[in-house]
Amino acid sequence: MMAPPSVGAPPQEGIHGGYWLEVQDENNRVLDYRVLQFPLGDSVEVFNDDGTIEREFGPATENTFEVLVPDYDDASNVAMFGESLEPEASRARRAERAANPEQPGEPEPPSRELARFKLSKQP
Amino acid sequence: MSSSDGQVLGSMKIVDHGPNSDRWNLVIVGDGYRETELTKYHTDVENFLATFRATAPFGELFSGINVFRIDVVSTDSGADDPGCGGGSPVTARTLFDATFCSPFAGRILERLLTVNTTLAKSVASTHVSLIHQILCIVNASKRGGSGGDIATCSSDPAAALTAIHEMGHSAFGLADEYGGDGSATPPGEPPVPNVTRNTDRTSNKWRGLISPTTPMPSQCEPSCTASTCIPPATPPAAGAVGTYEGGFYSNCNVYRPFADCKMRGVSAPFCPVCESVIRAKLERFVPS
């Protein structure tokens, strides 16, 4: 099965927000990546009759997701990067900052490594 | 759901452009179709495919796509509709338990049409190998749909546009281009290809599609009072790719590439940047 390519430059820890997975070699060099759009299951879209769209947000839920990545011979790790795993609290802080632009407080940090998984070859 | 609510009759490769190992494989399942309504299901699938092919750039890339149709029959016609939008509650015994008025975070959303995605994925993977995207069409004239692993839409013609928007997320990694209060917008630069905080024409992620004569930023969002966006002296030419304020759930300081796009409103075509992303994702599946 062929995996579609990722498009664009790979996101970088400390610069980008959101969530993504990296396939890395044993020296943690990025071989491939996949952006994860809604990995926490914390939103749904609502489609209005006039063609406009809104997204409803809620708490993170126990969730599974599938990610298709190319099969690299030298792949060694999969690392997951992301923001807070408590998105409701993050959204509340951002909403408060937006309501008080004169006192924005500390900016939120972009995404960081959340988890790392060792890959092994199937026999 | 129980086995008495429906059964799978079989599957058919209705668009065959080559081996599954070399193509992008779309699988369509149905729910809420009785056996006597299978002809309608087949027509609904064809109607969806007509909309899909008419949506650029899928038509030009269609030779890289296989489509499978799985014929599923249900005991009852339609979907559950608890009547949250008015009207009498309706219950339909269907294999994938299609339901309008699905709950989310304590709220009932009338047009949130969901199915048992675990079962639908299991049925799809039992009948088709090497799947890239699953779509479930529900036999209901009311407009509804949902995203996630499986794009779901009702058989209302306008709902096909909803499904294509959801495939923009799940299959092609595109972000929503509509705004909001910003509370759901991630910090930092978005990792997605079609929204940005960067209005610098020399480093913007879609700079290759921006004309030297297009002002940057190209348009500020008038409703935004907390923006650093400086309105251009002259507006961009109609149809110009640039940086238009508002996107990724924020009306302020986040930019989309185009005035309108299917990732902003389902009736619009994909914008040139989203089209280019889809093309880049699918080109390797197109036979040379």
PDB file of N, CA and C in Angstrom, chain B residues 113-173:
ATOM      1  N   LEU B 113     -24.667  13.830  12.245  1.00  0.00           N
ATOM      2  CA  LEU B 113     -25.109  12.485  11.846  1.00  0.00           C
ATOM      3  C   LEU B 113     -23.931  11.535  12.028  1.00  0.00           C
ATOM      4  N   THR B 114     -24.067  10.600  12.929  1.00  0.00           N
ATOM      5  CA  THR B 114     -22.958   9.682  13.227  1.00  0.00           C
ATOM      6  C   THR B 114     -23.382   8.239  12.992  1.00  0.00           C
ATOM      7  N   VAL B 115     -22.377   7.393  12.821  1.00  0.00           N
ATOM      8  CA  VAL B 115     -22.605   5.951  12.692  1.00  0.00           C
ATOM      9  C   VAL B 115     -21.624   5.224  13.615  1.00  0.00           C
ATOM     10  N   ASN B 116     -21.830   3.945  13.762  1.00  0.00           N
ATOM     11  CA  ASN B 116     -20.900   3.107  14.517  1.00  0.00           C
ATOM     12  C   ASN B 116     -19.642   2.934  13.653  1.00  0.00           C
ATOM     13  N   THR B 117     -18.664   3.793  13.899  1.00  0.00           N
ATOM     14  CA  THR B 117     -17.495   3.805  13.017  1.00  0.00           C
ATOM     15  C   THR B 117     -16.648   2.543  13.179  1.00  0.00           C
ATOM     16  N   THR B 118     -16.633   1.990  14.375  1.00  0.00           N
ATOM     17  CA  THR B 118     -15.844   0.768  14.584  1.00  0.00           C
ATOM     18  C   THR B 118     -16.390  -0.360  13.705  1.00  0.00           C
ATOM     19  N   LEU B 119     -17.703  -0.489  13.697  1.00  0.00           N
ATOM     20  CA  LEU B 119     -18.304  -1.545  12.887  1.00  0.00           C
ATOM     21  C   LEU B 119     -18.149  -1.248  11.390  1.00  0.00           C
ATOM     22  N   ALA B 120     -18.354   0.011  11.028  1.00  0.00           N
ATOM     23  CA  ALA B 120     -18.233   0.362   9.601  1.00  0.00           C
ATOM     24  C   ALA B 120     -16.809   0.115   9.098  1.00  0.00           C
ATOM     25  N   LYS B 121     -15.810   0.453   9.919  1.00  0.00           N
ATOM     26  CA  LYS B 121     -14.412   0.198   9.528  1.00  0.00           C
ATOM     27  C   LYS B 121     -14.147  -1.302   9.417  1.00  0.00           C
ATOM     28  N   SER B 122     -14.728  -2.047  10.332  1.00  0.00           N
ATOM     29  CA  SER B 122     -14.536  -3.500  10.305  1.00  0.00           C
ATOM     30  C   SER B 122     -15.138  -4.092   9.039  1.00  0.00           C
ATOM     31  N   VAL B 123     -16.343  -3.661   8.692  1.00  0.00           N
ATOM     32  CA  VAL B 123     -16.993  -4.162   7.475  1.00  0.00           C
ATOM     33  C   VAL B 123     -16.167  -3.779   6.241  1.00  0.00           C
ATOM     34  N   ALA B 124     -15.716  -2.525   6.213  1.00  0.00           N
ATOM     35  CA  ALA B 124     -14.943  -2.068   5.043  1.00  0.00           C
ATOM     36  C   ALA B 124     -13.657  -2.873   4.897  1.00  0.00           C
ATOM     37  N   SER B 125     -12.942  -3.063   5.996  1.00  0.00           N
ATOM     38  CA  SER B 125     -11.639  -3.742   5.903  1.00  0.00           C
ATOM     39  C   SER B 125     -11.799  -5.241   5.659  1.00  0.00           C
ATOM     40  N   THR B 126     -12.977  -5.784   5.985  1.00  0.00           N
ATOM     41  CA  THR B 126     -13.223  -7.193   5.677  1.00  0.00           C
ATOM     42  C   THR B 126     -13.375  -7.403   4.169  1.00  0.00           C
ATOM     43  N   HIS B 127     -13.916  -6.398   3.494  1.00  0.00           N
ATOM     44  CA  HIS B 127     -14.217  -6.560   2.068  1.00  0.00           C
ATOM     45  C   HIS B 127     -13.195  -5.929   1.129  1.00  0.00           C
ATOM     46  N   VAL B 128     -12.404  -4.988   1.633  1.00  0.00           N
ATOM     47  CA  VAL B 128     -11.449  -4.291   0.763  1.00  0.00           C
ATOM     48  C   VAL B 128     -10.100  -4.202   1.480  1.00  0.00           C
ATOM     49  N   SER B 129      -9.046  -4.488   0.753  1.00  0.00           N
ATOM     50  CA  SER B 129      -7.713  -4.331   1.332  1.00  0.00           C
ATOM     51  C   SER B 129      -7.138  -2.982   0.929  1.00  0.00           C
ATOM     52  N   LEU B 130      -6.253  -2.454   1.768  1.00  0.00           N
ATOM     53  CA  LEU B 130      -5.503  -1.234   1.454  1.00  0.00           C
ATOM     54  C   LEU B 130      -6.417  -0.019   1.242  1.00  0.00           C
ATOM     55  N   ILE B 131      -7.091   0.351   2.306  1.00  0.00           N
ATOM     56  CA  ILE B 131      -8.054   1.460   2.252  1.00  0.00           C
ATOM     57  C   ILE B 131      -7.388   2.772   2.661  1.00  0.00           C
ATOM     58  N   HIS B 132      -7.634   3.824   1.885  1.00  0.00           N
ATOM     59  CA  HIS B 132      -7.160   5.158   2.265  1.00  0.00           C
ATOM     60  C   HIS B 132      -8.272   6.000   2.904  1.00  0.00           C
ATOM     61  N   GLN B 133      -9.508   5.814   2.481  1.00  0.00           N
ATOM     62  CA  GLN B 133     -10.605   6.635   3.015  1.00  0.00           C
ATOM     63  C   GLN B 133     -11.900   5.840   2.946  1.00  0.00           C
ATOM     64  N   ILE B 134     -12.691   5.963   4.005  1.00  0.00           N
ATOM     65  CA  ILE B 134     -14.018   5.335   4.029  1.00  0.00           C
ATOM     66  C   ILE B 134     -15.063   6.454   4.096  1.00  0.00           C
ATOM     67  N   LEU B 135     -16.114   6.297   3.319  1.00  0.00           N
ATOM     68  CA  LEU B 135     -17.255   7.213   3.356  1.00  0.00           C
ATOM     69  C   LEU B 135     -18.513   6.398   3.626  1.00  0.00           C
ATOM     70  N   CYS B 136     -19.337   6.858   4.552  1.00  0.00           N
ATOM     71  CA  CYS B 136     -20.637   6.212   4.793  1.00  0.00           C
ATOM     72  C   CYS B 136     -21.745   7.157   4.341  1.00  0.00           C
ATOM     73  N   ILE B 137     -22.581   6.689   3.427  1.00  0.00           N
ATOM     74  CA  ILE B 137     -23.743   7.462   2.975  1.00  0.00           C
ATOM     75  C   ILE B 137     -24.976   6.895   3.677  1.00  0.00           C
ATOM     76  N   VAL B 138     -25.706   7.760   4.345  1.00  0.00           N
ATOM     77  CA  VAL B 138     -26.890   7.352   5.101  1.00  0.00           C
ATOM     78  C   VAL B 138     -28.140   7.759   4.318  1.00  0.00           C
ATOM     79  N   ASN B 139     -29.055   6.833   4.199  1.00  0.00           N
ATOM     80  CA  ASN B 139     -30.272   7.053   3.423  1.00  0.00           C
ATOM     81  C   ASN B 139     -31.236   7.967   4.181  1.00  0.00           C
ATOM     82  N   ALA B 140     -31.002   9.256   4.093  1.00  0.00           N
ATOM     83  CA  ALA B 140     -31.854  10.234   4.768  1.00  0.00           C
ATOM     84  C   ALA B 140     -31.849  11.514   3.957  1.00  0.00           C
ATOM     85  N   SER B 141     -33.027  12.084   3.763  1.00  0.00           N
ATOM     86  CA  SER B 141     -33.110  13.294   2.944  1.00  0.00           C
ATOM     87  C   SER B 141     -32.698  14.541   3.711  1.00  0.00           C
ATOM     88  N   LYS B 142     -32.654  14.449   5.035  1.00  0.00           N
ATOM     89  CA  LYS B 142     -32.239  15.595   5.846  1.00  0.00           C
ATOM     90  C   LYS B 142     -30.718  15.757   5.755  1.00  0.00           C
ATOM     91  N   ARG B 143     -30.270  17.004   5.686  1.00  0.00           N
ATOM     92  CA  ARG B 143     -28.833  17.256   5.569  1.00  0.00           C
ATOM     93  C   ARG B 143     -28.129  16.953   6.897  1.00  0.00           C
ATOM     94  N   GLY B 144     -27.039  16.215   6.817  1.00  0.00           N
ATOM     95  CA  GLY B 144     -26.281  15.926   8.023  1.00  0.00           C
ATOM     96  C   GLY B 144     -24.989  15.234   7.674  1.00  0.00           C
ATOM     97  N   GLY B 145     -24.078  15.190   8.633  1.00  0.00           N
ATOM     98  CA  GLY B 145     -22.809  14.519   8.407  1.00  0.00           C
ATOM     99  C   GLY B 145     -21.893  14.664   9.598  1.00  0.00           C
ATOM    100  N   SER B 146     -20.729  14.046   9.478  1.00  0.00           N
ATOM    101  CA  SER B 146     -19.705  14.153  10.515  1.00  0.00           C
ATOM    102  C   SER B 146     -18.375  13.705   9.930  1.00  0.00           C
ATOM    103  N   GLY B 147     -17.302  14.014  10.662  1.00  0.00           N
ATOM    104  CA  GLY B 147     -15.966  13.648  10.212  1.00  0.00           C
ATOM    105  C   GLY B 147     -15.337  12.618  11.118  1.00  0.00           C
ATOM    106  N   GLY B 148     -14.012  12.628  11.130  1.00  0.00           N
ATOM    107  CA  GLY B 148     -13.294  11.609  11.887  1.00  0.00           C
ATOM    108  C   GLY B 148     -12.712  10.578  10.955  1.00  0.00           C
ATOM    109  N   ASP B 149     -12.471   9.380  11.468  1.00  0.00           N
ATOM    110  CA  ASP B 149     -11.883   8.329  10.635  1.00  0.00           C
ATOM    111  C   ASP B 149     -12.729   8.039   9.412  1.00  0.00           C
ATOM    112  N   ILE B 150     -14.035   8.115   9.583  1.00  0.00           N
ATOM    113  CA  ILE B 150     -14.961   7.862   8.483  1.00  0.00           C
ATOM    114  C   ILE B 150     -15.731   9.147   8.202  1.00  0.00           C
ATOM    115  N   ALA B 151     -15.724   9.576   6.952  1.00  0.00           N
ATOM    116  CA  ALA B 151     -16.581  10.702   6.584  1.00  0.00           C
ATOM    117  C   ALA B 151     -17.999  10.170   6.440  1.00  0.00           C
ATOM    118  N   THR B 152     -18.947  10.855   7.033  1.00  0.00           N
ATOM    119  CA  THR B 152     -20.341  10.411   6.997  1.00  0.00           C
ATOM    120  C   THR B 152     -21.193  11.533   6.439  1.00  0.00           C
ATOM    121  N   CYS B 153     -22.116  11.180   5.542  1.00  0.00           N
ATOM    122  CA  CYS B 153     -23.045  12.183   5.039  1.00  0.00           C
ATOM    123  C   CYS B 153     -24.371  11.523   4.741  1.00  0.00           C
ATOM    124  N   SER B 154     -25.418  12.314   4.780  1.00  0.00           N
ATOM    125  CA  SER B 154     -26.730  11.808   4.383  1.00  0.00           C
ATOM    126  C   SER B 154     -26.818  11.819   2.862  1.00  0.00           C
ATOM    127  N   SER B 155     -27.908  11.282   2.339  1.00  0.00           N
ATOM    128  CA  SER B 155     -28.066  11.218   0.890  1.00  0.00           C
ATOM    129  C   SER B 155     -28.606  12.518   0.304  1.00  0.00           C
ATOM    130  N   ASP B 156     -28.849  13.511   1.164  1.00  0.00           N
ATOM    131  CA  ASP B 156     -29.186  14.840   0.661  1.00  0.00           C
ATOM    132  C   ASP B 156     -28.036  15.327  -0.223  1.00  0.00           C
ATOM    133  N   PRO B 157     -28.335  15.825  -1.435  1.00  0.00           N
ATOM    134  CA  PRO B 157     -27.244  16.185  -2.354  1.00  0.00           C
ATOM    135  C   PRO B 157     -26.233  17.161  -1.747  1.00  0.00           C
ATOM    136  N   ALA B 158     -26.705  18.103  -0.950  1.00  0.00           N
ATOM    137  CA  ALA B 158     -25.778  19.073  -0.368  1.00  0.00           C
ATOM    138  C   ALA B 158     -24.846  18.428   0.651  1.00  0.00           C
ATOM    139  N   ALA B 159     -25.258  17.295   1.211  1.00  0.00           N
ATOM    140  CA  ALA B 159     -24.421  16.645   2.228  1.00  0.00           C
ATOM    141  C   ALA B 159     -23.143  16.076   1.626  1.00  0.00           C
ATOM    142  N   ALA B 160     -23.138  15.804   0.327  1.00  0.00           N
ATOM    143  CA  ALA B 160     -21.905  15.330  -0.312  1.00  0.00           C
ATOM    144  C   ALA B 160     -20.791  16.360  -0.171  1.00  0.00           C
ATOM    145  N   LEU B 161     -21.170  17.646  -0.195  1.00  0.00           N
ATOM    146  CA  LEU B 161     -20.167  18.698  -0.037  1.00  0.00           C
ATOM    147  C   LEU B 161     -19.564  18.646   1.354  1.00  0.00           C
ATOM    148  N   THR B 162     -20.411  18.309   2.331  1.00  0.00           N
ATOM    149  CA  THR B 162     -19.930  18.139   3.705  1.00  0.00           C
ATOM    150  C   THR B 162     -18.898  17.024   3.770  1.00  0.00           C
ATOM    151  N   ALA B 163     -19.206  15.898   3.112  1.00  0.00           N
ATOM    152  CA  ALA B 163     -18.298  14.748   3.141  1.00  0.00           C
ATOM    153  C   ALA B 163     -16.958  15.097   2.499  1.00  0.00           C
ATOM    154  N   ILE B 164     -16.992  15.869   1.425  1.00  0.00           N
ATOM    155  CA  ILE B 164     -15.729  16.235   0.753  1.00  0.00           C
ATOM    156  C   ILE B 164     -14.912  17.166   1.647  1.00  0.00           C
ATOM    157  N   HIS B 165     -15.583  18.068   2.364  1.00  0.00           N
ATOM    158  CA  HIS B 165     -14.872  18.900   3.348  1.00  0.00           C
ATOM    159  C   HIS B 165     -14.202  18.017   4.399  1.00  0.00           C
ATOM    160  N   GLU B 166     -14.936  17.031   4.911  1.00  0.00           N
ATOM    161  CA  GLU B 166     -14.365  16.166   5.953  1.00  0.00           C
ATOM    162  C   GLU B 166     -13.197  15.349   5.405  1.00  0.00           C
ATOM    163  N   MET B 167     -13.291  14.935   4.154  1.00  0.00           N
ATOM    164  CA  MET B 167     -12.156  14.232   3.544  1.00  0.00           C
ATOM    165  C   MET B 167     -10.956  15.173   3.412  1.00  0.00           C
ATOM    166  N   GLY B 168     -11.224  16.470   3.257  1.00  0.00           N
ATOM    167  CA  GLY B 168     -10.132  17.439   3.251  1.00  0.00           C
ATOM    168  C   GLY B 168      -9.302  17.337   4.525  1.00  0.00           C
ATOM    169  N   HIS B 169      -9.974  17.102   5.659  1.00  0.00           N
ATOM    170  CA  HIS B 169      -9.250  16.889   6.923  1.00  0.00           C
ATOM    171  C   HIS B 169      -8.568  15.524   6.947  1.00  0.00           C
ATOM    172  N   SER B 170      -9.409  14.474   6.842  1.00  0.00           N
ATOM    173  CA  SER B 170      -8.926  13.135   7.183  1.00  0.00           C
ATOM    174  C   SER B 170      -7.989  12.559   6.120  1.00  0.00           C
ATOM    175  N   ALA B 171      -8.220  12.858   4.864  1.00  0.00           N
ATOM    176  CA  ALA B 171      -7.395  12.267   3.812  1.00  0.00           C
ATOM    177  C   ALA B 171      -6.262  13.184   3.368  1.00  0.00           C
ATOM    178  N   PHE B 172      -6.461  14.497   3.467  1.00  0.00           N
ATOM    179  CA  PHE B 172      -5.480  15.405   2.868  1.00  0.00           C
ATOM    180  C   PHE B 172      -4.843  16.382   3.861  1.00  0.00           C
ATOM    181  N   GLY B 173      -5.206  16.271   5.125  1.00  0.00           N
ATOM    182  CA  GLY B 173      -4.515  17.045   6.160  1.00  0.00           C
ATOM    183  C   GLY B 173      -4.768  18.535   6.115  1.00  0.00           C
TER     184      GLY B 173
END
